[in-house]
Amino acid sequence: MSDLILLKRTSIRFAILCIWAVVWGTFPAAAQNGIPASPPSYSLILFRDAISLTLYAPRLPDGVGVSIVGLIFQVSDESGTTAHSIERYAAFRGISFDNLPAPVCFHLKLAGSNVPIPIECGEGTLLLDQSLAASDVFWYDAATNEGRLITVVHHGEVVGICPAGRARCEMTYAVTVAPTPPVPTASTTTVPTTLPTETPAADPIPTIQYRGDKPVIQFANPLGVKGEVEAYQMNPGASNSAVQAVGCVTGGTNLALELATNIYLVVPFSEFRQAVKEGDKHRVTLANGDEFVTALSIT
């Protein structure tokens, strides 16, 4: 009888241990050690050939939003280093780059070309196309007839390198998850005497300054994009009006936008289209549809 009782007690203890092991095993190892679990990693895939470049963003499990804000393609050639952002293209406007409707494919292609899309960009995937001039096909070197080395940078950190000549490249970085704010308690909660007012976002306001006889357009906007471009007056004998300084930028001048530390996006200023007077300001429009309202001044 005593053996039977001992056997029953042993069986009960074993069952309890099994249940405890199952429950405890459902917690991540990091949480068991008191260490917060690492944020999930996310993979982007880059496809390219001589006339097209496609960025594929797959869907994350559990509906986690994906952000590619600050993602830059940096390429170098004999003329220097340039950086290119998916966010700047007109065809991709309206997309929430901080919460992508994944799966999605951003497809850059040579204008007039008809290139097959990657299989990942087929049915069930949002496909967005942007046609480019031959001079804007930054990922391919027509002189050497091969793809250029692409360094992929996310918020200033290198997250991937696509070697020259490789047609498919994958890059991985950690998904940024916003921390959960602490629950305020009676002892720590303070009530402000005045409510803060929200400052509305202002239009980019460029200015013009002269270095010798050479006007320089300088600008910045609320998103932190800033830069300058040297402008040349085509008619030195005319008055130095703000409209003339903008309207007479030569086609060969480049516009440099600082997207991150030591990372620049170079845009040919031949894309400048017009400056229309609006009251005491001017609305400047570029070829890709980008525009800004400016209160130009000369100092």
mmCIF file of C-alpha atoms in Angstrom, residues 14-290:
data_model
loop_
_atom_site.group_PDB
_atom_site.id
_atom_site.type_symbol
_atom_site.label_atom_id
_atom_site.label_comp_id
_atom_site.label_asym_id
_atom_site.label_seq_id
_atom_site.Cartn_x
_atom_site.Cartn_y
_atom_site.Cartn_z
ATOM 1 C CA PHE A 14 5.841 14.801 -12.255
ATOM 2 C CA ALA A 15 2.568 16.112 -13.733
ATOM 3 C CA ILE A 16 2.980 19.435 -11.901
ATOM 4 C CA LEU A 17 6.551 19.765 -13.168
ATOM 5 C CA CYS A 18 5.401 19.060 -16.739
ATOM 6 C CA ILE A 19 2.681 21.718 -16.544
ATOM 7 C CA TRP A 20 5.155 24.240 -15.077
ATOM 8 C CA ALA A 21 7.682 23.477 -17.823
ATOM 9 C CA VAL A 22 5.067 24.061 -20.527
ATOM 10 C CA VAL A 23 3.926 27.374 -19.007
ATOM 11 C CA TRP A 24 7.478 28.614 -18.376
ATOM 12 C CA GLY A 25 8.554 27.552 -21.852
ATOM 13 C CA THR A 26 6.055 29.937 -23.428
ATOM 14 C CA PHE A 27 8.104 32.901 -22.197
ATOM 15 C CA PRO A 28 11.115 34.051 -24.275
ATOM 16 C CA ALA A 29 14.478 33.187 -22.807
ATOM 17 C CA ALA A 30 15.401 36.865 -22.646
ATOM 18 C CA ALA A 31 12.272 37.633 -20.617
ATOM 19 C CA GLN A 32 13.056 34.777 -18.206
ATOM 20 C CA ASN A 33 16.419 36.409 -17.516
ATOM 21 C CA GLY A 34 14.829 39.825 -17.010
ATOM 22 C CA ILE A 35 16.270 41.101 -20.315
ATOM 23 C CA PRO A 36 13.867 42.735 -22.822
ATOM 24 C CA ALA A 37 13.515 40.762 -26.045
ATOM 25 C CA SER A 38 15.403 42.204 -29.013
ATOM 26 C CA PRO A 39 13.297 43.942 -31.693
ATOM 27 C CA PRO A 40 12.564 41.765 -34.726
ATOM 28 C CA SER A 41 14.846 42.050 -37.723
ATOM 29 C CA TYR A 42 13.509 42.934 -41.144
ATOM 30 C CA SER A 43 14.784 42.005 -44.572
ATOM 31 C CA LEU A 44 14.557 44.072 -47.744
ATOM 32 C CA ILE A 45 15.486 42.628 -51.126
ATOM 33 C CA LEU A 46 17.013 44.623 -53.963
ATOM 34 C CA PHE A 47 16.705 43.390 -57.564
ATOM 35 C CA ARG A 48 18.440 45.101 -60.466
ATOM 36 C CA ASP A 49 19.486 44.800 -64.081
ATOM 37 C CA ALA A 50 20.703 47.256 -66.711
ATOM 38 C CA ILE A 51 17.423 49.179 -66.919
ATOM 39 C CA SER A 52 15.528 48.556 -63.678
ATOM 40 C CA LEU A 53 15.953 48.504 -59.916
ATOM 41 C CA THR A 54 13.297 47.094 -57.571
ATOM 42 C CA LEU A 55 13.109 47.344 -53.780
ATOM 43 C CA TYR A 56 10.885 44.603 -52.322
ATOM 44 C CA ALA A 57 9.517 44.992 -48.794
ATOM 45 C CA PRO A 58 7.782 41.789 -47.592
ATOM 46 C CA ARG A 59 5.038 41.689 -44.992
ATOM 47 C CA LEU A 60 6.025 41.297 -41.354
ATOM 48 C CA PRO A 61 4.099 38.834 -39.168
ATOM 49 C CA ASP A 62 1.504 40.034 -36.666
ATOM 50 C CA GLY A 63 0.850 43.214 -38.638
ATOM 51 C CA VAL A 64 4.025 44.969 -37.460
ATOM 52 C CA GLY A 65 4.491 48.188 -39.429
ATOM 53 C CA VAL A 66 7.685 48.577 -41.443
ATOM 54 C CA SER A 67 9.539 51.861 -41.832
ATOM 55 C CA ILE A 68 12.077 52.698 -44.533
ATOM 56 C CA VAL A 69 12.251 56.384 -43.654
ATOM 57 C CA GLY A 70 15.884 57.419 -44.000
ATOM 58 C CA LEU A 71 16.802 54.514 -46.306
ATOM 59 C CA ILE A 72 19.476 55.690 -48.769
ATOM 60 C CA PHE A 73 21.185 54.028 -51.746
ATOM 61 C CA GLN A 74 24.732 55.375 -51.911
ATOM 62 C CA VAL A 75 26.808 54.840 -55.071
ATOM 63 C CA SER A 76 30.279 55.976 -56.081
ATOM 64 C CA ASP A 77 31.900 56.464 -59.456
ATOM 65 C CA GLU A 78 34.727 58.494 -60.965
ATOM 66 C CA SER A 79 32.759 61.723 -60.467
ATOM 67 C CA GLY A 80 32.156 61.174 -56.742
ATOM 68 C CA THR A 81 29.575 59.735 -54.360
ATOM 69 C CA THR A 82 25.840 60.325 -54.607
ATOM 70 C CA ALA A 83 22.902 59.155 -52.496
ATOM 71 C CA HIS A 84 19.404 58.342 -53.673
ATOM 72 C CA SER A 85 16.239 58.041 -51.603
ATOM 73 C CA ILE A 86 13.102 56.136 -52.625
ATOM 74 C CA GLU A 87 11.066 58.814 -50.857
ATOM 75 C CA ARG A 88 11.945 61.546 -53.373
ATOM 76 C CA TYR A 89 10.270 60.052 -56.449
ATOM 77 C CA ALA A 90 6.946 61.569 -57.528
ATOM 78 C CA ALA A 91 5.269 58.199 -58.243
ATOM 79 C CA PHE A 92 5.706 57.155 -54.608
ATOM 80 C CA ARG A 93 4.053 60.188 -53.044
ATOM 81 C CA GLY A 94 1.306 59.462 -50.560
ATOM 82 C CA ILE A 95 3.002 56.274 -49.349
ATOM 83 C CA SER A 96 3.461 56.035 -45.577
ATOM 84 C CA PHE A 97 7.178 55.278 -45.565
ATOM 85 C CA ASP A 98 7.080 54.959 -41.777
ATOM 86 C CA ASN A 99 4.333 52.308 -41.993
ATOM 87 C CA LEU A 100 4.538 50.552 -45.349
ATOM 88 C CA PRO A 101 1.514 48.784 -46.864
ATOM 89 C CA ALA A 102 3.666 45.660 -47.242
ATOM 90 C CA PRO A 103 4.192 43.623 -49.262
ATOM 91 C CA VAL A 104 5.193 46.376 -51.675
ATOM 92 C CA CYS A 105 7.628 46.778 -54.581
ATOM 93 C CA PHE A 106 9.184 50.112 -55.539
ATOM 94 C CA HIS A 107 10.110 49.673 -59.207
ATOM 95 C CA LEU A 108 12.490 52.145 -60.889
ATOM 96 C CA LYS A 109 12.910 51.637 -64.618
ATOM 97 C CA LEU A 110 14.291 53.327 -67.703
ATOM 98 C CA ALA A 111 11.536 55.324 -69.397
ATOM 99 C CA GLY A 112 10.013 53.454 -72.342
ATOM 100 C CA SER A 113 11.397 50.075 -71.273
ATOM 101 C CA ASN A 114 9.331 46.943 -70.685
ATOM 102 C CA VAL A 115 11.254 44.808 -68.216
ATOM 103 C CA PRO A 116 9.742 41.821 -66.346
ATOM 104 C CA ILE A 117 9.158 42.408 -62.647
ATOM 105 C CA PRO A 118 10.531 40.051 -59.966
ATOM 106 C CA ILE A 119 8.218 37.173 -59.052
ATOM 107 C CA GLU A 120 7.957 38.604 -55.523
ATOM 108 C CA CYS A 121 6.182 41.628 -56.990
ATOM 109 C CA GLY A 122 3.366 39.574 -58.518
ATOM 110 C CA GLU A 123 -0.224 39.119 -57.406
ATOM 111 C CA GLY A 124 -0.930 40.240 -53.859
ATOM 112 C CA THR A 125 1.954 42.727 -53.789
ATOM 113 C CA LEU A 126 1.502 46.473 -54.269
ATOM 114 C CA LEU A 127 3.616 47.509 -57.291
ATOM 115 C CA LEU A 128 4.642 51.154 -57.723
ATOM 116 C CA ASP A 129 6.445 52.238 -60.916
ATOM 117 C CA GLN A 130 8.692 55.241 -61.518
ATOM 118 C CA SER A 131 10.104 55.892 -65.005
ATOM 119 C CA LEU A 132 13.520 57.564 -65.193
ATOM 120 C CA ALA A 133 15.690 59.222 -67.791
ATOM 121 C CA ALA A 134 18.855 57.364 -68.781
ATOM 122 C CA SER A 135 20.975 59.836 -66.783
ATOM 123 C CA ASP A 136 19.053 58.909 -63.611
ATOM 124 C CA VAL A 137 19.776 55.155 -63.801
ATOM 125 C CA PHE A 138 22.231 55.463 -60.908
ATOM 126 C CA TRP A 139 22.630 51.728 -60.177
ATOM 127 C CA TYR A 140 24.160 50.782 -63.542
ATOM 128 C CA ASP A 141 27.316 51.966 -65.302
ATOM 129 C CA ALA A 142 26.722 51.967 -69.059
ATOM 130 C CA ALA A 143 30.432 52.609 -69.713
ATOM 131 C CA THR A 144 31.580 49.407 -67.973
ATOM 132 C CA ASN A 145 28.324 47.581 -68.719
ATOM 133 C CA GLU A 146 27.822 46.399 -65.128
ATOM 134 C CA GLY A 147 25.964 47.336 -61.979
ATOM 135 C CA ARG A 148 27.606 49.753 -59.571
ATOM 136 C CA LEU A 149 28.473 49.017 -55.952
ATOM 137 C CA ILE A 150 25.504 50.130 -53.818
ATOM 138 C CA THR A 151 25.863 50.839 -50.107
ATOM 139 C CA VAL A 152 22.488 50.803 -48.355
ATOM 140 C CA VAL A 153 22.287 53.195 -45.410
ATOM 141 C CA HIS A 154 19.439 53.481 -42.900
ATOM 142 C CA HIS A 155 19.516 56.556 -40.647
ATOM 143 C CA GLY A 156 23.268 56.837 -41.123
ATOM 144 C CA GLU A 157 23.994 53.150 -40.432
ATOM 145 C CA VAL A 158 25.154 50.789 -43.186
ATOM 146 C CA VAL A 159 22.624 47.924 -43.348
ATOM 147 C CA GLY A 160 23.684 46.284 -46.599
ATOM 148 C CA ILE A 161 26.121 46.300 -49.502
ATOM 149 C CA CYS A 162 25.173 45.208 -53.006
ATOM 150 C CA PRO A 163 28.421 44.378 -54.849
ATOM 151 C CA ALA A 164 28.942 45.539 -58.419
ATOM 152 C CA GLY A 165 27.428 43.097 -60.863
ATOM 153 C CA ARG A 166 25.170 41.292 -58.379
ATOM 154 C CA ALA A 167 21.533 41.129 -59.527
ATOM 155 C CA ARG A 168 19.918 40.284 -56.156
ATOM 156 C CA CYS A 169 20.931 41.620 -52.757
ATOM 157 C CA GLU A 170 19.339 41.256 -49.331
ATOM 158 C CA MET A 171 19.761 43.572 -46.375
ATOM 159 C CA THR A 172 18.578 43.226 -42.788
ATOM 160 C CA TYR A 173 18.095 45.722 -40.001
ATOM 161 C CA ALA A 174 16.219 45.832 -36.701
ATOM 162 C CA VAL A 175 12.643 47.071 -36.741
ATOM 163 C CA THR A 176 12.310 50.098 -34.494
ATOM 164 C CA VAL A 177 9.488 49.561 -32.026
ATOM 165 C CA ALA A 178 8.262 52.585 -30.108
ATOM 166 C CA PRO A 179 8.645 52.052 -26.346
ATOM 167 C CA THR A 180 5.471 51.763 -24.268
ATOM 168 C CA PRO A 181 5.087 54.951 -22.215
ATOM 169 C CA PRO A 182 5.022 54.444 -18.433
ATOM 170 C CA VAL A 183 1.676 54.659 -16.658
ATOM 171 C CA PRO A 184 1.641 57.918 -14.668
ATOM 172 C CA THR A 185 1.017 57.710 -10.924
ATOM 173 C CA ALA A 186 -0.395 60.271 -8.532
ATOM 174 C CA SER A 187 3.056 60.967 -7.123
ATOM 175 C CA THR A 188 4.719 61.588 -10.495
ATOM 176 C CA THR A 189 1.951 63.188 -12.568
ATOM 177 C CA THR A 190 2.194 66.958 -12.988
ATOM 178 C CA VAL A 191 -0.398 69.187 -14.607
ATOM 179 C CA PRO A 192 1.055 71.965 -16.803
ATOM 180 C CA THR A 193 -0.229 75.457 -16.092
ATOM 181 C CA THR A 194 -0.401 76.205 -19.828
ATOM 182 C CA LEU A 195 -1.008 73.847 -22.701
ATOM 183 C CA PRO A 196 1.730 73.694 -25.377
ATOM 184 C CA THR A 197 0.767 75.027 -28.775
ATOM 185 C CA GLU A 198 1.638 73.061 -31.898
ATOM 186 C CA THR A 199 3.699 74.981 -34.420
ATOM 187 C CA PRO A 200 2.459 74.308 -37.955
ATOM 188 C CA ALA A 201 5.019 73.035 -40.460
ATOM 189 C CA ALA A 202 6.331 75.874 -42.601
ATOM 190 C CA ASP A 203 7.212 75.803 -46.264
ATOM 191 C CA PRO A 204 10.907 75.481 -47.107
ATOM 192 C CA ILE A 205 12.262 79.029 -47.283
ATOM 193 C CA PRO A 206 15.366 79.359 -49.466
ATOM 194 C CA THR A 207 17.497 82.487 -49.422
ATOM 195 C CA ILE A 208 20.098 83.819 -51.826
ATOM 196 C CA GLN A 209 23.477 85.088 -50.704
ATOM 197 C CA TYR A 210 26.279 86.397 -52.892
ATOM 198 C CA ARG A 211 29.859 85.170 -52.754
ATOM 199 C CA GLY A 212 31.621 87.730 -54.815
ATOM 200 C CA ASP A 213 29.508 88.011 -57.961
ATOM 201 C CA LYS A 214 28.174 84.442 -57.652
ATOM 202 C CA PRO A 215 24.702 83.966 -56.092
ATOM 203 C CA VAL A 216 24.224 80.921 -53.855
ATOM 204 C CA ILE A 217 20.751 79.491 -53.146
ATOM 205 C CA GLN A 218 20.480 78.132 -49.610
ATOM 206 C CA PHE A 219 17.446 76.287 -48.228
ATOM 207 C CA ALA A 220 16.159 74.070 -45.434
ATOM 208 C CA ASN A 221 12.793 72.579 -44.541
ATOM 209 C CA PRO A 222 11.051 71.293 -41.402
ATOM 210 C CA LEU A 223 12.165 67.711 -42.134
ATOM 211 C CA GLY A 224 15.814 68.688 -41.768
ATOM 212 C CA VAL A 225 16.673 68.491 -45.466
ATOM 213 C CA LYS A 226 19.092 71.274 -46.237
ATOM 214 C CA GLY A 227 21.645 72.262 -48.811
ATOM 215 C CA GLU A 228 22.781 74.926 -51.219
ATOM 216 C CA VAL A 229 23.541 75.360 -54.885
ATOM 217 C CA GLU A 230 25.623 77.933 -56.686
ATOM 218 C CA ALA A 231 23.676 79.854 -59.321
ATOM 219 C CA TYR A 232 25.047 81.826 -62.251
ATOM 220 C CA GLN A 233 23.393 84.900 -63.746
ATOM 221 C CA MET A 234 23.137 84.657 -67.512
ATOM 222 C CA ASN A 235 22.865 88.441 -67.837
ATOM 223 C CA PRO A 236 25.435 90.063 -65.515
ATOM 224 C CA GLY A 237 24.384 93.543 -66.607
ATOM 225 C CA ALA A 238 20.828 93.191 -65.321
ATOM 226 C CA SER A 239 19.688 94.054 -61.827
ATOM 227 C CA ASN A 240 20.282 91.402 -59.178
ATOM 228 C CA SER A 241 16.626 90.538 -58.632
ATOM 229 C CA ALA A 242 15.601 87.424 -56.711
ATOM 230 C CA VAL A 243 13.514 86.142 -59.614
ATOM 231 C CA GLN A 244 16.431 86.474 -62.002
ATOM 232 C CA ALA A 245 18.773 84.673 -59.615
ATOM 233 C CA VAL A 246 16.402 81.703 -59.470
ATOM 234 C CA GLY A 247 15.303 81.741 -63.091
ATOM 235 C CA CYS A 248 18.806 81.965 -64.501
ATOM 236 C CA VAL A 249 20.316 78.878 -62.934
ATOM 237 C CA THR A 250 22.332 77.083 -65.599
ATOM 238 C CA GLY A 251 21.354 73.567 -66.630
ATOM 239 C CA GLY A 252 24.691 72.085 -65.590
ATOM 240 C CA THR A 253 24.468 73.111 -61.936
ATOM 241 C CA ASN A 254 23.853 70.390 -59.343
ATOM 242 C CA LEU A 255 21.669 70.703 -56.263
ATOM 243 C CA ALA A 256 23.085 68.929 -53.183
ATOM 244 C CA LEU A 257 20.656 67.808 -50.476
ATOM 245 C CA GLU A 258 22.162 66.632 -47.202
ATOM 246 C CA LEU A 259 20.029 63.620 -46.195
ATOM 247 C CA ALA A 260 22.262 62.437 -43.380
ATOM 248 C CA THR A 261 25.740 63.131 -42.085
ATOM 249 C CA ASN A 262 28.091 63.190 -45.081
ATOM 250 C CA ILE A 263 25.395 61.635 -47.306
ATOM 251 C CA TYR A 264 24.206 63.819 -50.151
ATOM 252 C CA LEU A 265 21.563 63.498 -52.834
ATOM 253 C CA VAL A 266 22.721 65.298 -55.996
ATOM 254 C CA VAL A 267 19.954 66.524 -58.303
ATOM 255 C CA PRO A 268 20.682 68.214 -61.669
ATOM 256 C CA PHE A 269 19.274 71.718 -61.426
ATOM 257 C CA SER A 270 18.250 71.388 -65.060
ATOM 258 C CA GLU A 271 15.104 69.966 -63.435
ATOM 259 C CA PHE A 272 14.154 73.515 -62.391
ATOM 260 C CA ARG A 273 10.973 74.545 -64.189
ATOM 261 C CA GLN A 274 9.490 77.837 -63.046
ATOM 262 C CA ALA A 275 9.080 80.450 -60.327
ATOM 263 C CA VAL A 276 5.573 81.927 -60.105
ATOM 264 C CA LYS A 277 4.995 85.062 -58.029
ATOM 265 C CA GLU A 278 2.465 84.640 -55.190
ATOM 266 C CA GLY A 279 2.070 87.924 -53.343
ATOM 267 C CA ASP A 280 5.497 88.799 -51.954
ATOM 268 C CA LYS A 281 6.742 85.215 -52.419
ATOM 269 C CA HIS A 282 7.444 82.817 -55.279
ATOM 270 C CA ARG A 283 6.383 79.205 -55.809
ATOM 271 C CA VAL A 284 9.322 77.324 -57.332
ATOM 272 C CA THR A 285 8.571 74.064 -59.190
ATOM 273 C CA LEU A 286 10.988 71.287 -60.200
ATOM 274 C CA ALA A 287 10.537 68.792 -63.033
ATOM 275 C CA ASN A 288 9.497 65.942 -60.718
ATOM 276 C CA GLY A 289 6.675 68.042 -59.283
ATOM 277 C CA ASP A 290 8.449 69.066 -56.081
#
